[in-house]
Coordinates of C-alpha atoms in Angstrom, one line a residue:
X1 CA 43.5 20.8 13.7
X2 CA 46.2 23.6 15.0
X3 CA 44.8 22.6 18.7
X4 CA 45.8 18.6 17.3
X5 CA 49.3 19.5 16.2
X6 CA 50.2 20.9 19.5
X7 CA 48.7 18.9 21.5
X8 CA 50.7 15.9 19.9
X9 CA 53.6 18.1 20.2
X10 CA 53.2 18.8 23.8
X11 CA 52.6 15.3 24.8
X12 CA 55.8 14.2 23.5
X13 CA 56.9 15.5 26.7
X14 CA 54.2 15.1 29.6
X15 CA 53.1 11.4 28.2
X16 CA 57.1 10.2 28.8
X17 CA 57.6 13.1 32.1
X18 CA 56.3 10.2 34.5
X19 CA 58.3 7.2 33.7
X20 CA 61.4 9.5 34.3
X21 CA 62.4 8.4 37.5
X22 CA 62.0 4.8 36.6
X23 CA 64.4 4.4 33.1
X24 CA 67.6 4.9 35.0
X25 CA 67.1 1.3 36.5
X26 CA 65.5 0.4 33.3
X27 CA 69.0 1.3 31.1
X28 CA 71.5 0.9 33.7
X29 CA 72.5 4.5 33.9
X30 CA 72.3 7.5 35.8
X31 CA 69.2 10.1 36.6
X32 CA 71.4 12.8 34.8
X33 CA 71.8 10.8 31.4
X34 CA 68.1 10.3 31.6
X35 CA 67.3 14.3 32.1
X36 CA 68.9 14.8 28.9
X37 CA 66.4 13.1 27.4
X38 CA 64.5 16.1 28.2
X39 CA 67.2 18.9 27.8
X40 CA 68.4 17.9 24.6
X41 CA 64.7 17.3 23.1
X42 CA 64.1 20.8 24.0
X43 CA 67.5 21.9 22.5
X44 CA 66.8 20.8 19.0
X45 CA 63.1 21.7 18.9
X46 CA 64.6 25.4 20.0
X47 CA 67.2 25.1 16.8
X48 CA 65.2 23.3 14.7
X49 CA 62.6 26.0 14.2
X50 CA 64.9 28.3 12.7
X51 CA 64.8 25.9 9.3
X52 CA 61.2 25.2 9.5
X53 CA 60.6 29.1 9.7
X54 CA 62.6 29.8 6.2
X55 CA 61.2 27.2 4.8
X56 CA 56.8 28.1 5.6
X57 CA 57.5 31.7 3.6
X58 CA 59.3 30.0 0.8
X59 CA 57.1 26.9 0.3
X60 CA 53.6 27.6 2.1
X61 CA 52.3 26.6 5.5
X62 CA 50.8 23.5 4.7
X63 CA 53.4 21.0 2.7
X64 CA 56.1 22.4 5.6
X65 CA 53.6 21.0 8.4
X66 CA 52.9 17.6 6.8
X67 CA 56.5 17.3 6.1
X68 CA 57.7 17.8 9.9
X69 CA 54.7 16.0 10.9
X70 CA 55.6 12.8 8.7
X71 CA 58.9 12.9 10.7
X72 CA 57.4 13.2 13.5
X73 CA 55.3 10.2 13.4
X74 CA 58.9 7.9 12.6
X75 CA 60.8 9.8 15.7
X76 CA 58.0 8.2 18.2
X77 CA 58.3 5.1 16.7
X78 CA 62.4 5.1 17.5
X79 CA 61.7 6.2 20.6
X80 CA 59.5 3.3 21.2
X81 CA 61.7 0.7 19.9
X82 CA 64.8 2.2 21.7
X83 CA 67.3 -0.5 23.3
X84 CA 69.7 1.5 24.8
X85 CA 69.8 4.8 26.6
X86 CA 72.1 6.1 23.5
X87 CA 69.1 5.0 21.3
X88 CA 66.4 6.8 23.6
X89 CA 68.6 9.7 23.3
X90 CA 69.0 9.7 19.5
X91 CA 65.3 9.8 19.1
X92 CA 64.4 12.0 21.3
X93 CA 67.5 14.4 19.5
X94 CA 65.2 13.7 15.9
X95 CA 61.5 14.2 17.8
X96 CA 62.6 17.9 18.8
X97 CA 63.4 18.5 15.5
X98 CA 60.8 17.2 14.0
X99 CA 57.8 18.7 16.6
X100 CA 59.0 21.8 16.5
X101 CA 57.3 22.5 12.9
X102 CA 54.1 23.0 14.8
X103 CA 55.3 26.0 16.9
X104 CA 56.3 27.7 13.8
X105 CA 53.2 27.3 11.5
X106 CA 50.8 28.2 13.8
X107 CA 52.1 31.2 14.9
X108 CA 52.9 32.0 11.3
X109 CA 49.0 31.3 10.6
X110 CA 47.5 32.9 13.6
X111 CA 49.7 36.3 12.5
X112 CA 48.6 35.7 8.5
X113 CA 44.7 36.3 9.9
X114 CA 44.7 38.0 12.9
X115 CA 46.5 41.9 14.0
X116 CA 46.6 43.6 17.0
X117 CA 44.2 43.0 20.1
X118 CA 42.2 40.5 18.2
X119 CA 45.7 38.6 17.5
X120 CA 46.3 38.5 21.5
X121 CA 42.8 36.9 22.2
X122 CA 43.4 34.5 19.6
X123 CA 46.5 33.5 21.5
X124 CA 45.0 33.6 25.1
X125 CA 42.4 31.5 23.6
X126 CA 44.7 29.0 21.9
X127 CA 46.8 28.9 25.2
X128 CA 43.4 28.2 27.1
X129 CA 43.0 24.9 25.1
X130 CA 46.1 23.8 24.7
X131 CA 46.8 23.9 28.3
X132 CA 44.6 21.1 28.8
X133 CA 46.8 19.0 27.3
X134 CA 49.8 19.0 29.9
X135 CA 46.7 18.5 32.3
X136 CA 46.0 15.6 31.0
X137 CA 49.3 13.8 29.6
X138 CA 50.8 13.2 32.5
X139 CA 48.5 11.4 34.1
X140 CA 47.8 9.1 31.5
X141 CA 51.4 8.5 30.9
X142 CA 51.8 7.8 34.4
X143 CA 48.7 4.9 33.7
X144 CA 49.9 3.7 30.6
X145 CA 53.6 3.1 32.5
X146 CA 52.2 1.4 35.2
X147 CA 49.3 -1.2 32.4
X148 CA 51.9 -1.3 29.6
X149 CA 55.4 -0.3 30.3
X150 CA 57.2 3.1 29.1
X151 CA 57.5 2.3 25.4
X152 CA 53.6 1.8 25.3
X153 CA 53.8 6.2 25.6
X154 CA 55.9 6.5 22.8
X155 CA 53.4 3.8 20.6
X156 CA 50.3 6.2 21.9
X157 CA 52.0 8.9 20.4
X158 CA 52.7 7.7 16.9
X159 CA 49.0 6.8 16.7
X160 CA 48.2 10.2 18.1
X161 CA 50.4 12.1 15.6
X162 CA 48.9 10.0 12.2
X163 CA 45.8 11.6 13.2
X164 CA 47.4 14.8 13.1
X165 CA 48.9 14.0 10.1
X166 CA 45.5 12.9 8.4
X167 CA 43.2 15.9 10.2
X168 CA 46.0 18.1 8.2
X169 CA 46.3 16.3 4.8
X170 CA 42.4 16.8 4.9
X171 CA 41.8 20.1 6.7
X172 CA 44.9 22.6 6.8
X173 CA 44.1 25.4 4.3
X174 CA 47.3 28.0 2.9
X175 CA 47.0 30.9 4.4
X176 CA 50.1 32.2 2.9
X177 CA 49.8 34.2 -0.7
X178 CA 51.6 33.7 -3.3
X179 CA 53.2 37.3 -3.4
X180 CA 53.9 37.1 0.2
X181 CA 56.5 34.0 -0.5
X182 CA 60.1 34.9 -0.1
X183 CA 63.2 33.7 -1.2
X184 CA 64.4 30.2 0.2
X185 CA 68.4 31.6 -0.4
X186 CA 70.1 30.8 2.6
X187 CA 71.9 34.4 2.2
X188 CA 68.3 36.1 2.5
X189 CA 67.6 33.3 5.2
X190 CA 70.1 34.5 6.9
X191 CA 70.2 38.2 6.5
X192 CA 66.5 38.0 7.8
X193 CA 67.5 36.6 10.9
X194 CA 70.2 38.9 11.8
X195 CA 68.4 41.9 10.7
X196 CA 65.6 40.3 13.7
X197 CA 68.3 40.1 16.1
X198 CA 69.1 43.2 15.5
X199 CA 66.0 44.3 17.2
X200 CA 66.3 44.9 20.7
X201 CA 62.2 45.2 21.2
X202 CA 61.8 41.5 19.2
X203 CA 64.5 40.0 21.5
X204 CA 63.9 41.0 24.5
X205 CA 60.5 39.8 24.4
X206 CA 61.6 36.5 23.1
X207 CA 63.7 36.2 25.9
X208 CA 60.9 37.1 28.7
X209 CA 59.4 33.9 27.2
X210 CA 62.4 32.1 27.0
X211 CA 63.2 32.6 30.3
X212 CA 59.2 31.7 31.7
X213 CA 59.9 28.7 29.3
X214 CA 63.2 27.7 31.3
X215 CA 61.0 27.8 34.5
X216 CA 58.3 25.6 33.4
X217 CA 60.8 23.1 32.6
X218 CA 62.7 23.1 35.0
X219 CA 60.0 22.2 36.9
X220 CA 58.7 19.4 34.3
X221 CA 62.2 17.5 34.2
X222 CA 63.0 17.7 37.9
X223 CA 59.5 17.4 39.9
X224 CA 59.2 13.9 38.9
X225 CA 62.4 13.2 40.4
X226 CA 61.5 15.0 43.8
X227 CA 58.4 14.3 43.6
X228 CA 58.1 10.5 43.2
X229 CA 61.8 9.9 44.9
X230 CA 61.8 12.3 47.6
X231 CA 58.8 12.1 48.4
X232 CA 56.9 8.7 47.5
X233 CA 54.4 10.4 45.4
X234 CA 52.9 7.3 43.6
X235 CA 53.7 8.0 39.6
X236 CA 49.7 7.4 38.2
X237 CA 49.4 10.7 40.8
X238 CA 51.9 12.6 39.4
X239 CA 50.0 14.0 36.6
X240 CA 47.3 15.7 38.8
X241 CA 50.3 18.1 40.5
X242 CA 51.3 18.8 37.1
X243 CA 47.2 19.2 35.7
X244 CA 46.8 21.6 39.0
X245 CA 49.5 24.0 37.5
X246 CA 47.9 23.9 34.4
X247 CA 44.7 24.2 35.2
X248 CA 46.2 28.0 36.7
X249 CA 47.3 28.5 33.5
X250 CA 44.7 28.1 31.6
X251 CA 42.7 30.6 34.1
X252 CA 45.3 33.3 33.8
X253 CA 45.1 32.8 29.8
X254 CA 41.1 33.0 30.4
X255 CA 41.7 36.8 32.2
X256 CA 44.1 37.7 29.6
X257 CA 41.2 37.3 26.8
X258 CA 38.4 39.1 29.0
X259 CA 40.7 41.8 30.0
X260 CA 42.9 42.7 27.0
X261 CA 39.8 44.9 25.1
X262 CA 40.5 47.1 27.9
X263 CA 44.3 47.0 28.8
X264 CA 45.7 47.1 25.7
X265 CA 48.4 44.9 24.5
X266 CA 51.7 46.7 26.3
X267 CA 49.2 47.3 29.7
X268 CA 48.4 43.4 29.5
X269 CA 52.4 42.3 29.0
X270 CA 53.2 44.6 31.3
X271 CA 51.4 43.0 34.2
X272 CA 52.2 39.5 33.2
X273 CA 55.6 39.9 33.9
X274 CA 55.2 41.7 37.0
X275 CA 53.1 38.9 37.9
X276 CA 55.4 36.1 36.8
X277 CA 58.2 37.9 38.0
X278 CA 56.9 38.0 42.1
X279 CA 55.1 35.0 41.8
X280 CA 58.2 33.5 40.6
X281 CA 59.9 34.0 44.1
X282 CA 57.3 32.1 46.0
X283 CA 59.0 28.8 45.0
X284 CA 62.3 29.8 46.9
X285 CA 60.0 30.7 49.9
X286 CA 58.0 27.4 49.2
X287 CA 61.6 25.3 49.5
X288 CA 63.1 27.2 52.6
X289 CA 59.7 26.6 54.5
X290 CA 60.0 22.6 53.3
X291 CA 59.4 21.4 49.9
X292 CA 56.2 19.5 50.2
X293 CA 54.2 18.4 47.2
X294 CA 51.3 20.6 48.0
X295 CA 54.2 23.5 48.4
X296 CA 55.9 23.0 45.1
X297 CA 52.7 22.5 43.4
X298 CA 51.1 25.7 44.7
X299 CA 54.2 28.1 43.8
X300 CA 54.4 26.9 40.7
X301 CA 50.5 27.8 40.1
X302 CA 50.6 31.0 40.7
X303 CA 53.8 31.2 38.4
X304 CA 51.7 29.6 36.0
X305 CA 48.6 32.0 36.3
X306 CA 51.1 35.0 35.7
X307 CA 52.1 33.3 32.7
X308 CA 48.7 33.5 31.0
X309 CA 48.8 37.5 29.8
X310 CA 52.4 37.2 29.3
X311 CA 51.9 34.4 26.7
X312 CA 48.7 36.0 24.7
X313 CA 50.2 39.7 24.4
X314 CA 54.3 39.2 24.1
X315 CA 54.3 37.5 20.7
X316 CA 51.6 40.3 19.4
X317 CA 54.2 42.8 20.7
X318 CA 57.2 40.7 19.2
X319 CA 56.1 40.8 15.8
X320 CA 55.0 44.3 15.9
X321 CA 58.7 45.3 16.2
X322 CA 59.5 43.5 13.4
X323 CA 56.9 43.6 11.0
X324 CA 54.4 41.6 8.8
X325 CA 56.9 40.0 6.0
X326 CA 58.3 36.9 6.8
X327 CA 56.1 35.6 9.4
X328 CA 57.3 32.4 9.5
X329 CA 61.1 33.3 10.0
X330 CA 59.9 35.4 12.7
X331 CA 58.0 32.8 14.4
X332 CA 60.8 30.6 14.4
X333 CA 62.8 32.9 15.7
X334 CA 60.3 34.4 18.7
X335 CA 59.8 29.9 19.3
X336 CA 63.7 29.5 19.3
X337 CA 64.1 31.6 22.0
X338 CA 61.0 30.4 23.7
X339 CA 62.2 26.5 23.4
X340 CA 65.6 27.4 24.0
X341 CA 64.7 28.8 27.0
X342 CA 63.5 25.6 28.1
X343 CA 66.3 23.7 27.3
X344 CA 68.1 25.9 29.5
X345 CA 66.3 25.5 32.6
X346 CA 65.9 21.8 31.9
X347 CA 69.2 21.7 31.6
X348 CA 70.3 23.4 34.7
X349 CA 68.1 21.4 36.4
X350 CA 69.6 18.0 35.5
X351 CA 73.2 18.9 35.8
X352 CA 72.8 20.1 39.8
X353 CA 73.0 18.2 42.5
X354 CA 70.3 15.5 43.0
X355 CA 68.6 14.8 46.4
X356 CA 66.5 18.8 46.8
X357 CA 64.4 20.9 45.2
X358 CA 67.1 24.0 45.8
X359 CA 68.2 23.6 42.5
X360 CA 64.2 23.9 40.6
X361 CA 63.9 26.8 43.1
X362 CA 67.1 29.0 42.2
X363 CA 66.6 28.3 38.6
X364 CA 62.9 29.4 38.8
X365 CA 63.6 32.7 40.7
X366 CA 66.5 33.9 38.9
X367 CA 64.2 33.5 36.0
X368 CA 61.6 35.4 37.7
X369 CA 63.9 38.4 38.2
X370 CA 65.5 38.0 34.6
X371 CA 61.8 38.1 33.3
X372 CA 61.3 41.3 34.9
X373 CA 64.4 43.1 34.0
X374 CA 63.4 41.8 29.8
X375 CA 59.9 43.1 29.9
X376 CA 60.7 45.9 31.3
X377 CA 63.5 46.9 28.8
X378 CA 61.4 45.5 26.0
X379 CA 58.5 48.2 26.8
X380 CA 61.1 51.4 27.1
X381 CA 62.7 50.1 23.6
X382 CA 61.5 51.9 20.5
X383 CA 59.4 50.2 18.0
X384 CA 60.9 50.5 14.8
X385 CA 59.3 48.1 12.2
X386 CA 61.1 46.2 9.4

């Protein structure tokens, strides 16, 4: 059901990536405007998370889900009716907000049953599955454009999320006790959240995956633009250059489960982001020798493949610094800084220059270095639970 929720989640964005360079035309306006599509989505489902999180220790896991996922379904629905770029926008604003509850409950449940290494395979293994989705949406939102039209990707995904909803309503159990529930004050609210700020160890590693975040997209809200633009890639093919990065993530999420018995956690973070962090800088190299598809596409695979024992061993690590009470605050707060991250690099992306792939490269490799220089610090800072 988990594997459900974020799949819908994630297909809110790779079902709609491919019609991208194709709505400017469509509204009348400008690639730019349409980018923030993406930017600002990513903005709110960063932001959003930090009311969801409050809200799954005060009330339970399960009503919090159906709620956000009951929005959810109406935010498609807008999306697909849109008549104006200011409407598209709008809806997109509300979907953030309303996928994001996804992010935050199953990280919230994963942590309520599962500690330590066992913790990190669970994630690898969750990453493994879930990265078939990105494979997959894009290319049939790149079909679905071309049979039905753009607003037949947004009607796909309301269907998609009732069946969420439904799987939920009949399978979602509450994983959070009673005792365990905290106070929904938004002084305690609050103070929780600064008192996780306060903690270099959590937010550093928040930010490592932040900033891998604000590479991936990066890549996802400009490579349809210089990918089908600059270089005539036909937009029912797009998907597959997308699927091939993350089909590499998915294998680097497969080594992080068969290696973490013996690495350890820390050992298994460690080399992700020395991994992501060099493998980052092949996409600069990849530009200056000529941006080709195949160029673009392989750089940002191995990035991927790095990605995979980042993502299984940094949240483990995360919430060790910070404790076991108030999971779902925490979550929200570790998936703030991942989504926010994202709507960084999407951002940066869309406000440079159009016409090269120089501005996807710089943001990806100062990410790369930034990622290093977080993990690193993250690893020398001293754990001190809550």
């Amino acid at each position: 059901m988990f594997i459900a929720a974020s799949g819908a989640s994630i297909l809110s964005t790779d079902l709609y990536a491919p019609t991208l360079p194709h709505l400017p035309a469509y509204f009348g306006t400008d690639a730019a405007t349409v980018q923030l599509t993406m930017a600002l989505n990513m903005a709110t489902f960063a932001v959003a998370q930090l009311f969801w999180g409050p809200l799954a220790d005060a009330l339970g896991r399960r009503p919090v889900f159906l709620a956000g996922m009951g929005v959810f379904v109406l935010t498609a629905v807008g999306a697909a009716i849109a008549q104006s770029i200011g409407e598209l926008l709008a809806a997109r604003i509300a979907m953030g907000a309303a996928a994001s509850v996804e992010a935050v409950v199953v990280l919230a449940v994963i942590g309520d049953i599962y500690r330590g290494e066992a913790q990190a395979k669970v994630y690898a293994m969750y990453g493994m599955i879930i990265a078939l989705v990105p494979a997959v949406g894009p290319v049939i939102g790149g079909f679905v454009f071309e049979w039905f039209g753009w607003r037949a990707n947004f009607a796909l995904l309301a269907a998609v999320i009732v069946v969420v909803f439904v799987l939920g309503a009949m399978r979602l159990p509450e994983t959070l006790l009673p005792e365990k529930r905290r106070s929904l004050r938004l002084g305690a609210a609050l103070a929780r959240y600064l008192h996780i700020l306060g903690n270099g160890g959590f937010v550093l590693v928040a930010a490592s995956l932040g900033l891998a975040l604000g590479a991936i997209f990066a890549f996802i809200t400009e490579a349809p633009f210089v990918l089908i633009d600059r270089h005539g890639l036909p937009t029912r093919y797009y998907g597959l250059s997308q699927g091939a990065i993350v089909a590499a993530f998915f294998v680097g999420s497969l080594v992080a489960n068969r290696i973490v018995d013996r690495t350890g956690v820390e050992r298994l973070y460690l080399l992700g982001i020395w991994a992501a962090s060099l493998s980052g800088l092949l996409i600069i190299l990849s530009v200056a020798v000529g941006d080709t598809p195949f160029n673009l596409t392989a750089a940002m695979g191995v990035f991927a493949f790095a990605l995979g024992p980042m993502f299984a061993s940094a949240p483990v690590i995360a919430f060790a610094r910070v404790g076991e009470e108030g999971r779902g605050t925490s979550a929200a707060m570790l998936s703030t800084f991942e989504m926010g991250g994202g709507a960084i690099g999407a951002t940066a992306v869309s406000l440079a220059p159009e016409g090269t792939a120089w501005p996807l490269a710089i943001t990806v490799g100062v990410a790369a270095l930034l990622i290093f220089v977080c993990g690193r610090l993250a690893l020398r800072a001293t754990a001190r639970p809550a």
